[in-house]
XYZ file of C-alpha atoms in Angstrom:
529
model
C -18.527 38.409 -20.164
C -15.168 40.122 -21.622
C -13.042 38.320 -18.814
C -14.378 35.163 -18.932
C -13.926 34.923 -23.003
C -10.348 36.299 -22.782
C -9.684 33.239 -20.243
C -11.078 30.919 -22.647
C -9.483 32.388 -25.583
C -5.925 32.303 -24.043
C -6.353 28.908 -22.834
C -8.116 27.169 -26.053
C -5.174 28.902 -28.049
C -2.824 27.386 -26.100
C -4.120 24.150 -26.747
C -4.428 24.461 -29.906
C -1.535 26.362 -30.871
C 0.081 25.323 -34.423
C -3.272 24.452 -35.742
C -4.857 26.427 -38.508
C -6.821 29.514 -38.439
C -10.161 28.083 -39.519
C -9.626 24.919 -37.001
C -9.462 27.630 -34.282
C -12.095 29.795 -34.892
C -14.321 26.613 -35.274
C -13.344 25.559 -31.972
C -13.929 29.023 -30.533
C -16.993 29.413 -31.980
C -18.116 26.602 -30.244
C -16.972 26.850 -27.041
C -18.200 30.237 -26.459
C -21.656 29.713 -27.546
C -21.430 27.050 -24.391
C -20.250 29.787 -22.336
C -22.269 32.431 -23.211
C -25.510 29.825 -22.978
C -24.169 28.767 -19.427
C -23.455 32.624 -18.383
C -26.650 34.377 -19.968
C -29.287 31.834 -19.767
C -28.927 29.052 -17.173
C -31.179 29.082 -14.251
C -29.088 30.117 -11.776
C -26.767 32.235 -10.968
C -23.627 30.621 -11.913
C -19.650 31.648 -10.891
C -17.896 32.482 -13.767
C -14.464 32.040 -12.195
C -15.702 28.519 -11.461
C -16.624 27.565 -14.582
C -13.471 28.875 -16.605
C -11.082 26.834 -13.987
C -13.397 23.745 -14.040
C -13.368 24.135 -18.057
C -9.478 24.123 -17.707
C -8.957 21.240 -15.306
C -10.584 19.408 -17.253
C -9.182 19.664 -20.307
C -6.077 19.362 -19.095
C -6.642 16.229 -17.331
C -7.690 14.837 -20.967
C -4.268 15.038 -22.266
C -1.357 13.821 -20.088
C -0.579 13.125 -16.413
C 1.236 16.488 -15.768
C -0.121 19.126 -17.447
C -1.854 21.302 -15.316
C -3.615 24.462 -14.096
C -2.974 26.036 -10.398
C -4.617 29.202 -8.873
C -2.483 32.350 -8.171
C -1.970 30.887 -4.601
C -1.080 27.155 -5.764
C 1.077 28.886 -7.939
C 2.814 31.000 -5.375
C 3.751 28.348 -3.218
C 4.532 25.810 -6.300
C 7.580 28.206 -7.177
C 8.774 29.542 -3.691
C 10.670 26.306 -2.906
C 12.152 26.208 -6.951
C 13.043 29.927 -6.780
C 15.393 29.168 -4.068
C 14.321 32.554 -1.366
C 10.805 33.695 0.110
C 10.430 36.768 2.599
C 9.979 35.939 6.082
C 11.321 36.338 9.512
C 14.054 32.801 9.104
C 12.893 30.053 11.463
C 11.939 26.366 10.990
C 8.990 25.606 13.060
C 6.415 23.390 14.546
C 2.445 22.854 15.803
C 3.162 21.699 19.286
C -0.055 21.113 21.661
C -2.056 24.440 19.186
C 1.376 26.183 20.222
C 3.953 27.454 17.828
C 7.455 26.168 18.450
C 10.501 26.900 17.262
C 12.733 24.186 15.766
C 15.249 26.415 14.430
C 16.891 29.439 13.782
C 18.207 30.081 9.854
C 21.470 31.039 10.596
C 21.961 34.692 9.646
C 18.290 35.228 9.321
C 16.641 38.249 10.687
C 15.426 36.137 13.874
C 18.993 35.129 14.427
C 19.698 38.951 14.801
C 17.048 39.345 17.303
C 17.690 37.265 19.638
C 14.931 34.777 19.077
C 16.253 31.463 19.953
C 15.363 27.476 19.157
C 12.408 26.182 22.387
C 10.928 29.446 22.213
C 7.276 29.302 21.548
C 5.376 32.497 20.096
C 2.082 33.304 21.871
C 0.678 35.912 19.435
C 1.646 37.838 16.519
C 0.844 41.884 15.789
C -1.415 41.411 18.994
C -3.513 38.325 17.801
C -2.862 35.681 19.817
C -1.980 32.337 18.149
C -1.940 29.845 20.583
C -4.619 27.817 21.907
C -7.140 29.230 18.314
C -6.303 25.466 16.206
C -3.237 27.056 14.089
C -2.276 25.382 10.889
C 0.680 25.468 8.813
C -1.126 27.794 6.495
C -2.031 30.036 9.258
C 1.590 30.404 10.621
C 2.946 31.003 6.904
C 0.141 33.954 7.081
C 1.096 35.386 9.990
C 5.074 35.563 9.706
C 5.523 36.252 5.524
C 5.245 38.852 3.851
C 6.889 41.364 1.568
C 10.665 42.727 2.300
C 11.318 44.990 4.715
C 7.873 45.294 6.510
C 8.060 44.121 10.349
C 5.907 41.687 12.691
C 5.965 41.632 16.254
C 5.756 38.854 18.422
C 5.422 37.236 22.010
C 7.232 34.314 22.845
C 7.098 32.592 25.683
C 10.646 30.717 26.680
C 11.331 28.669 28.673
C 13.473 29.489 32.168
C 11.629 33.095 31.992
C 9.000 34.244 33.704
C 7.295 36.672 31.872
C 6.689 36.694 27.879
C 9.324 38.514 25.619
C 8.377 40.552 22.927
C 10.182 40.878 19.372
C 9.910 43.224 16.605
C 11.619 41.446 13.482
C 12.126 42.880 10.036
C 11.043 40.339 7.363
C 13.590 39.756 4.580
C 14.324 36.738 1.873
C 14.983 33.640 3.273
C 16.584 31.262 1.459
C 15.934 27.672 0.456
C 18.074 25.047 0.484
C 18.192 22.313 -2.011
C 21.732 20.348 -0.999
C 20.849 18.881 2.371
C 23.480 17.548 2.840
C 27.529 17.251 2.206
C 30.025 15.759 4.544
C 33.088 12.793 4.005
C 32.041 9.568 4.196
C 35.723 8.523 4.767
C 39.052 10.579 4.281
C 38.538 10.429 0.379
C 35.077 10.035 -0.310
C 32.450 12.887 -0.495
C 28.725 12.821 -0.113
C 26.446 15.203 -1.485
C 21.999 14.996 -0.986
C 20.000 17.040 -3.411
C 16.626 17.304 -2.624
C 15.132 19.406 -5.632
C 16.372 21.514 -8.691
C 15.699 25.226 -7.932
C 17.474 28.536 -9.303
C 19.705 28.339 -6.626
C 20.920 23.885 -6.736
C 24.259 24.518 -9.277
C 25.835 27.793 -6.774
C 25.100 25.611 -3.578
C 26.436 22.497 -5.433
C 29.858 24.194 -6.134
C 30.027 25.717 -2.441
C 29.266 22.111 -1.257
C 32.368 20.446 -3.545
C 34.239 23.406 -2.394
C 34.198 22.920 0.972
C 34.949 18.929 0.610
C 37.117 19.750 -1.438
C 39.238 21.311 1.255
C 38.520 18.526 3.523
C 40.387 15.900 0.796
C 37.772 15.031 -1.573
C 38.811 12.629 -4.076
C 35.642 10.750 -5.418
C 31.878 11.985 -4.927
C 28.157 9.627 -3.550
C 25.678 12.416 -5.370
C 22.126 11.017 -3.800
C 19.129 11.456 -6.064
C 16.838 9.706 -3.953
C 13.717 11.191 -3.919
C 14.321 14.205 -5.829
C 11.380 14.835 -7.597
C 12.987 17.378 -10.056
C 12.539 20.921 -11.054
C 14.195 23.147 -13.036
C 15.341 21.858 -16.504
C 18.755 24.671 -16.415
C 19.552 23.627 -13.154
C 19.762 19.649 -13.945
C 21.887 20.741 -16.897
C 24.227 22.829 -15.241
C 25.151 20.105 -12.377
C 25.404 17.549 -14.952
C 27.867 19.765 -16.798
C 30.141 19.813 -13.892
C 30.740 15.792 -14.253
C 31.018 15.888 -18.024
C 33.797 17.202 -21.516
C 32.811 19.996 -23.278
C 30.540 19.586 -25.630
C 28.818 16.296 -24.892
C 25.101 16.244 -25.116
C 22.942 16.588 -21.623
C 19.455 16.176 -23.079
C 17.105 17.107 -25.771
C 13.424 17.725 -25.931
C 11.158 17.330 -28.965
C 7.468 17.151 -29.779
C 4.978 17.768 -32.372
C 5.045 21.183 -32.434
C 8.389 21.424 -30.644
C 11.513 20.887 -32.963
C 14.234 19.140 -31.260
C 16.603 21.822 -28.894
C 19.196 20.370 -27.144
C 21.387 21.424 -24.082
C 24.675 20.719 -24.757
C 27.843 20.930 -21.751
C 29.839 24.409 -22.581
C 32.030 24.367 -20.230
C 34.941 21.236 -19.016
C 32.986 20.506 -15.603
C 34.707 20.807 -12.347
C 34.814 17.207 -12.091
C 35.058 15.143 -15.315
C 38.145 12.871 -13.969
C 37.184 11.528 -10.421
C 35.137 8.444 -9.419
C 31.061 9.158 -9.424
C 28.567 6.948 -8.114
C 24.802 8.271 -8.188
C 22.206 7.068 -5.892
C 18.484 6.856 -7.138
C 15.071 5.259 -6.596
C 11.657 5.646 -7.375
C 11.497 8.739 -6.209
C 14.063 10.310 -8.008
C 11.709 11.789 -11.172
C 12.337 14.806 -14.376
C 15.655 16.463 -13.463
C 16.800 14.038 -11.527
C 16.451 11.557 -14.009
C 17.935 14.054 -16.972
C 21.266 14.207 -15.089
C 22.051 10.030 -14.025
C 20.614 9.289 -17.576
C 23.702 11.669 -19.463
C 26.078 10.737 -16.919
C 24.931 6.699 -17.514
C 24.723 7.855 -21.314
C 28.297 8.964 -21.370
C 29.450 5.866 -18.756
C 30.461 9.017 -16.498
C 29.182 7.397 -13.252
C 28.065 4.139 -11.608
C 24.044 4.465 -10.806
C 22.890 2.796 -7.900
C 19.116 1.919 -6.759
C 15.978 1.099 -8.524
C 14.250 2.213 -11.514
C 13.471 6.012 -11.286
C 9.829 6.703 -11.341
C 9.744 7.900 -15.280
C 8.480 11.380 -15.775
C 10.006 12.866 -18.945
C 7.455 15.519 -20.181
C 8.169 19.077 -20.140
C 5.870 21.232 -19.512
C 5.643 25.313 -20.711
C 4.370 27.692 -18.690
C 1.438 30.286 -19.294
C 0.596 32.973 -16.773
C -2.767 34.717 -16.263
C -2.853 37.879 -14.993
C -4.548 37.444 -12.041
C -1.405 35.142 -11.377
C -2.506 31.581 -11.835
C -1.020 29.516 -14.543
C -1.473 26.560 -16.833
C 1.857 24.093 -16.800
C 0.988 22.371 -20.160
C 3.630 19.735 -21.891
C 5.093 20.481 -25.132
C 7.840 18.289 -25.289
C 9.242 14.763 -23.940
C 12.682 14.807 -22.683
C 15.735 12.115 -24.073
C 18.745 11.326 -22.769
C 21.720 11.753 -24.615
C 21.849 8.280 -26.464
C 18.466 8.804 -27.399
C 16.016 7.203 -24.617
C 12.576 8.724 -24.025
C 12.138 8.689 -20.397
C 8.571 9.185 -19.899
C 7.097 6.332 -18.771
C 3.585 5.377 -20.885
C 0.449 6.906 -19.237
C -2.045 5.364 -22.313
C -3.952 3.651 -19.011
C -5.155 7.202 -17.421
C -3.854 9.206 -14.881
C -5.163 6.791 -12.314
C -3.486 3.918 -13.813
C -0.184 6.148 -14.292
C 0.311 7.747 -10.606
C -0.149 3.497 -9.629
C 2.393 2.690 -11.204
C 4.951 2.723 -8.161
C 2.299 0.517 -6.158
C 2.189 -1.757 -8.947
C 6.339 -2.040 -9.102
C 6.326 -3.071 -5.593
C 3.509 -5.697 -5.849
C 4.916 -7.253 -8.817
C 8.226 -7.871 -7.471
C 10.268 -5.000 -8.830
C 10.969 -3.216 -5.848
C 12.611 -6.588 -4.570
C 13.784 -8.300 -7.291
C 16.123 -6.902 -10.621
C 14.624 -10.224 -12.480
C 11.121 -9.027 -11.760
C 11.696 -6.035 -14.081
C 11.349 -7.270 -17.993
C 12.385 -4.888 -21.206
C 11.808 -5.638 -24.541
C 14.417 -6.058 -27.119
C 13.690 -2.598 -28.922
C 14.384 -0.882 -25.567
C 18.083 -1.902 -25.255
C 20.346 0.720 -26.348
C 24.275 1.552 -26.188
C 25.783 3.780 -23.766
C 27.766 6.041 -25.903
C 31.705 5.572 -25.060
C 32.198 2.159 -23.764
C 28.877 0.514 -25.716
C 27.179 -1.140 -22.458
C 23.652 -2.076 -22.811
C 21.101 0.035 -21.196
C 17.384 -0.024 -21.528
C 14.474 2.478 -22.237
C 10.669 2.479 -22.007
C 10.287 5.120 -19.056
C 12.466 5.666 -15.854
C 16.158 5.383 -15.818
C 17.416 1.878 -14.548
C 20.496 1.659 -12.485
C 23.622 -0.401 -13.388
C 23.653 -2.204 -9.699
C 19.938 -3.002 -8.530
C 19.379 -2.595 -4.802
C 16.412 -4.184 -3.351
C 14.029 -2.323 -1.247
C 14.467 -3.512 2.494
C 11.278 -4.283 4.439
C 12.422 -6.124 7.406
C 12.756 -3.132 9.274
C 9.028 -1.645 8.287
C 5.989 -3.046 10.440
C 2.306 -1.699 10.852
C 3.364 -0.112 13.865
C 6.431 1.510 13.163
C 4.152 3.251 10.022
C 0.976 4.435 12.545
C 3.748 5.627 14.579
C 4.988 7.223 12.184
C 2.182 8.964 10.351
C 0.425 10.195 13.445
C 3.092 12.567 13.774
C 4.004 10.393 17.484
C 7.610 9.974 16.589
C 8.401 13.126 15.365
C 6.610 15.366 17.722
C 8.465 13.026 20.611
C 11.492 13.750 19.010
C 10.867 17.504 18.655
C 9.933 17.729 22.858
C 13.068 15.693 23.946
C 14.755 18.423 22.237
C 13.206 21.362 23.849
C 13.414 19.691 27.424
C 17.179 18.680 26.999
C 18.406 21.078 24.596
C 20.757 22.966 26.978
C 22.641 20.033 28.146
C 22.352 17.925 24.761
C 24.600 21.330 23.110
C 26.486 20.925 26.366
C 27.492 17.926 26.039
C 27.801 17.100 21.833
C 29.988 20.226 20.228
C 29.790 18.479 17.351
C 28.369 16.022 15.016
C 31.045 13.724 15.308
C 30.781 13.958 18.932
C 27.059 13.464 18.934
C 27.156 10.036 16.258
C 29.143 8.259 18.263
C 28.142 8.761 21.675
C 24.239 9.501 21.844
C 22.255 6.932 22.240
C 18.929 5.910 22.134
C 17.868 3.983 25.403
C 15.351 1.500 26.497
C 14.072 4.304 28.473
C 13.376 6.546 26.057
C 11.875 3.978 23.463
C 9.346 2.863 26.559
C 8.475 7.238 26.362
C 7.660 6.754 22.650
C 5.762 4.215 23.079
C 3.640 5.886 25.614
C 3.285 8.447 23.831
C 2.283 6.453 21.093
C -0.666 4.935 23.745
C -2.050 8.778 24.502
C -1.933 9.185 20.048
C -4.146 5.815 20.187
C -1.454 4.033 18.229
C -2.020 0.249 18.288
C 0.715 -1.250 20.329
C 1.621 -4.875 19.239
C 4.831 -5.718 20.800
C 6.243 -8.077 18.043
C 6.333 -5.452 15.415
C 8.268 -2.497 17.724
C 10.802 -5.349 18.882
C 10.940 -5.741 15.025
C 10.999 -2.257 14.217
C 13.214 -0.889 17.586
C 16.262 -0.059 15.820
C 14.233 1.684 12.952
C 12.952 3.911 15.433
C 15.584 4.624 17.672
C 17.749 5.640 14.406
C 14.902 7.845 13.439
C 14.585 9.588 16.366
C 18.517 9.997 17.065
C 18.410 11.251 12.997
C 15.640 13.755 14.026
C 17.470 15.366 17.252
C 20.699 15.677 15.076
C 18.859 17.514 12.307
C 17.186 19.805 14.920
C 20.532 19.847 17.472
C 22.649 20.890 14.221
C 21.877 20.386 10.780
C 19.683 18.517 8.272
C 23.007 17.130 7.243
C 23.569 15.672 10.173
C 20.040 14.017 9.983
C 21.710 11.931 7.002
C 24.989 11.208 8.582
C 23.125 9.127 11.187
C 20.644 7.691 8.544
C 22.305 6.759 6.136
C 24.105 4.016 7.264
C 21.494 1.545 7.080
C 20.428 2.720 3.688
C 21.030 -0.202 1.442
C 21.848 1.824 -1.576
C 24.059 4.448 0.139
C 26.163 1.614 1.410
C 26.090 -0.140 -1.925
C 27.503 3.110 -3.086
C 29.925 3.028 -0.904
C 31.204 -0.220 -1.131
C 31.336 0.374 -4.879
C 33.086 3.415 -5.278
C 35.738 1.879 -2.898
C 36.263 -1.033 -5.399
C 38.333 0.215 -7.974
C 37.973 -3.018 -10.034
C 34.011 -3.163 -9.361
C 33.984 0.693 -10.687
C 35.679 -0.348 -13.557
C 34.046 -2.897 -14.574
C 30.628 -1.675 -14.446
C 31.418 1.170 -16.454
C 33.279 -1.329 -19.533
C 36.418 -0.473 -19.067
């Protein structure tokens, strides 16, 4: 009975932290004469564990959208890809026919040293075999992580060689990437993808200017799209590379939360060059605290749709078996003073509906579609240009979603895994004279191709996966796939920057980004000056 009340005690408290002493002793009083009833006296034999995390969920699901509770293991895995590193053996993989394949080798990495190379496939692992048993995802992250310095062996089977090769590897930290990409769009113009804020975004943000810096950069496409945040220090430090000394990022307030604000200390890195930011409805929290200070402060051009609106910060509070409560404290603003949480007063339900909802009301289509009240407008804070509140960040140049690419097909195609797996077994047959042939990426975009004869092996494959064929819709959706598929051998040849070189070039609002920051007078005049 001690553990369970010292769960409940820690949690109730945090609720109601700032209250008064008698309000939380009343509240104690009576929640654990419901536990103790429920633990001592109920009819059956009840799990205690279970009740405590069931007693938290739902709480927490009373108050807001995003606070939340996660076991030790939801929690582990939660903060591996924000911490920037876990310990492992450094490949990218795949569940090919119940078989382990390898996609990749992490440059560097301990399988790298090895000798264990992309096409292999491992058989078995510290004598359990793996292959052929249904692996999962989970099973394989099992198998190959674990703590620094310990070893696994392992069987592959490659191809080419007739007998089975076995490995010992030395696990160590692997790290995680959050830039995915950074290349030159043109001899001037740099392009840099961020795909979350972890502990580790700002140091590979700097080596990624760096290194286009050498190659001539003189203006910078940052692409938001999709970022779903992270870490609040992280967001603040890449914003402070674009921005004076001493402007205002952000600040967070709440009830019992006095207003703290993060404020740029240092002159960025790159306060004086052109800036366009790409974001959508994906782009959510961190994302959404660095275009709203650099829209704030008329710093950059934003470019998109509406972000999606999530501006509550939550605090968190370890147990000590190692699951955690993420509760919010706080709502974030932007530096001329917009909320950007997005109302949840609907439910949760209502709330995480809210980007269906854009798209069948028009939004996702149509800037007109989207209305704001008059006591939303506010003034960016150097050239006075009206911007608007009420949840999300919205873009100074709208760029409607494009559907005429998208079909039924192309999306069962698509989310049966058919195109990607096909992708991922062109690969491993061809991979010795595809890095023959295309040294490099440049090499590889302009003279790979996607034929007729390979889009009539998709769609075969697609047949054996039971995806309805309806020949309309993959005439309609042919150059879709074929870019998809020529995007997933790059990423798997070379790089996952290379995936977005041959992307995004039918992205609408990457080449609205482009065209814009190659406008001087355009640039201008959407930032007021």
């Amino acid at each position: 009975m001690k553990r369970i009340y010292c769960l409940v005690t820690v949690c109730v408290m945090s609720l109601v932290m700032g209250a008064s002493m008698a309000q939380i002793s009343d509240a104690m009083r009576k929640l654990n004469t419901a536990v103790f009833a429920v633990r001592e006296m109920y009819v059956d034999t009840v799990n205690e564990t279970e009740i405590v995390e069931d007693m938290i969920n739902h709480m927490l699901q009373e108050l807001d959208p995003h606070s939340s509770y996660t076991t030790a293991e939801e929690t582990k895995e939660l903060n591996e890809p924000l911490e920037g590193n876990f310990s492992g053996i450094g490949i990218q993989f795949n569940i090919d026919n119940d078989t382990l394949l390898v996609v990749q080798i992490i440059a560097g990495g301990p399988s790298e040293r090895v000798g264990l190379q992309a096409g292999d496939r491992i058989v078995a692992v510290n004598d359990s075999v793996i292959a052929g048993v249904g692996l999962k995802t989970a099973d394989v992250r099992k198998f190959l992580r674990g703590p620094e310095g310990t070893s696994v062996e392992v069987r592959v089977v490659r191809r080419g060689v007739d007998k089975p090769i076995d490995f010992r590897i030395v696990r160590e930290q692997i790290p995680i990437y959050s830039v995915d990409a950074a290349y030159m769009v043109d001899d001037k113009t740099g392009y840099i993808r961020v795909s979350r804020f972890a502990s580790t975004t700002h140091d590979e943000m700097i080596e990624a200017m760096h290194k286009l810096d050498k190659q001539g950069m003189k203006q910078l496409i940052l692409d938001l799209q999709d970022n779903g945040g992270g870490y609040l220090m992280s967001a603040v430090y890449m914003a402070n590379e674009f921005l004076d000394r001493g402007r205002l990022i952000v600040y967070t307030e709440g009830d019992k939360s006095p207003r703290s604000e993060a404020v740029a200390e240092a002159q960025g890195s790159f306060v004086d060059k052109k800036l366009v930011v790409l974001v959508d409805e994906g782009s959510a929290s961190s994302s959404e605290i660095v275009s709203g200070a650099l829209q704030d402060w008329d710093r950059a051009v934003l470019v998109g749709r509406r972000t999606f609106g999530k501006g509550l910060v939550q605090r968190p509070i370890p147990f000590a078996d190692g699951s955690m409560i993420r509760l919010t404290v706080s709502r974030y603003y932007t530096p001329a003073g917009r909320c950007i949480q997005k109302p949840y007063d609907k439910g949760g339900e209502a709330y995480f509906r809210d980007i269906y909802d854009r798209y069948k009301h028009g939004e996702m289509m149509h800037a007109d579609s989207i209305q704001f009240a008059d006591s939303l407008q506010y003034k960016t804070l150097v050239t006075g240009r009206t911007i608007y509140g009420g949840g999300g960040i919205m873009p100074d140049v709208f760029v409607p979603l494009d559907t005429t690419l998208y079909t039924d097909y192309h999306r069962d195609i698509v989310a049966k895994g058919t195109l990607s797996q096909f992708a991922m077994k062109y690969i491993d047959k061809h991979r010795k004279s595809l890095e023959k042939r295309y040294k490099d990426v440049e090499t590889y975009i302009t003279q790979f191709e996607v034929d007729d004869k390979m889009m009539q092996h998709l769609k075969e494959a697609g047949d054996a996966d039971k995806v309805e064929y309806d020949a309309d819709e993959a005439a309609q959706s042919r150059d879709m796939m074929a870019r998809q598929l020529k995007a997933l051998i790059a990423r798997d040849l070379f790089d996952m920057s290379a995936y977005f070189q041959v992307m995004n070039p039918i992205d609408p609002v990457y080449l609205k980004g482009v065209e814009i920051i190659n406008n001087d007078e355009e640039y201008n005049k959407l930032l007021g000056r």
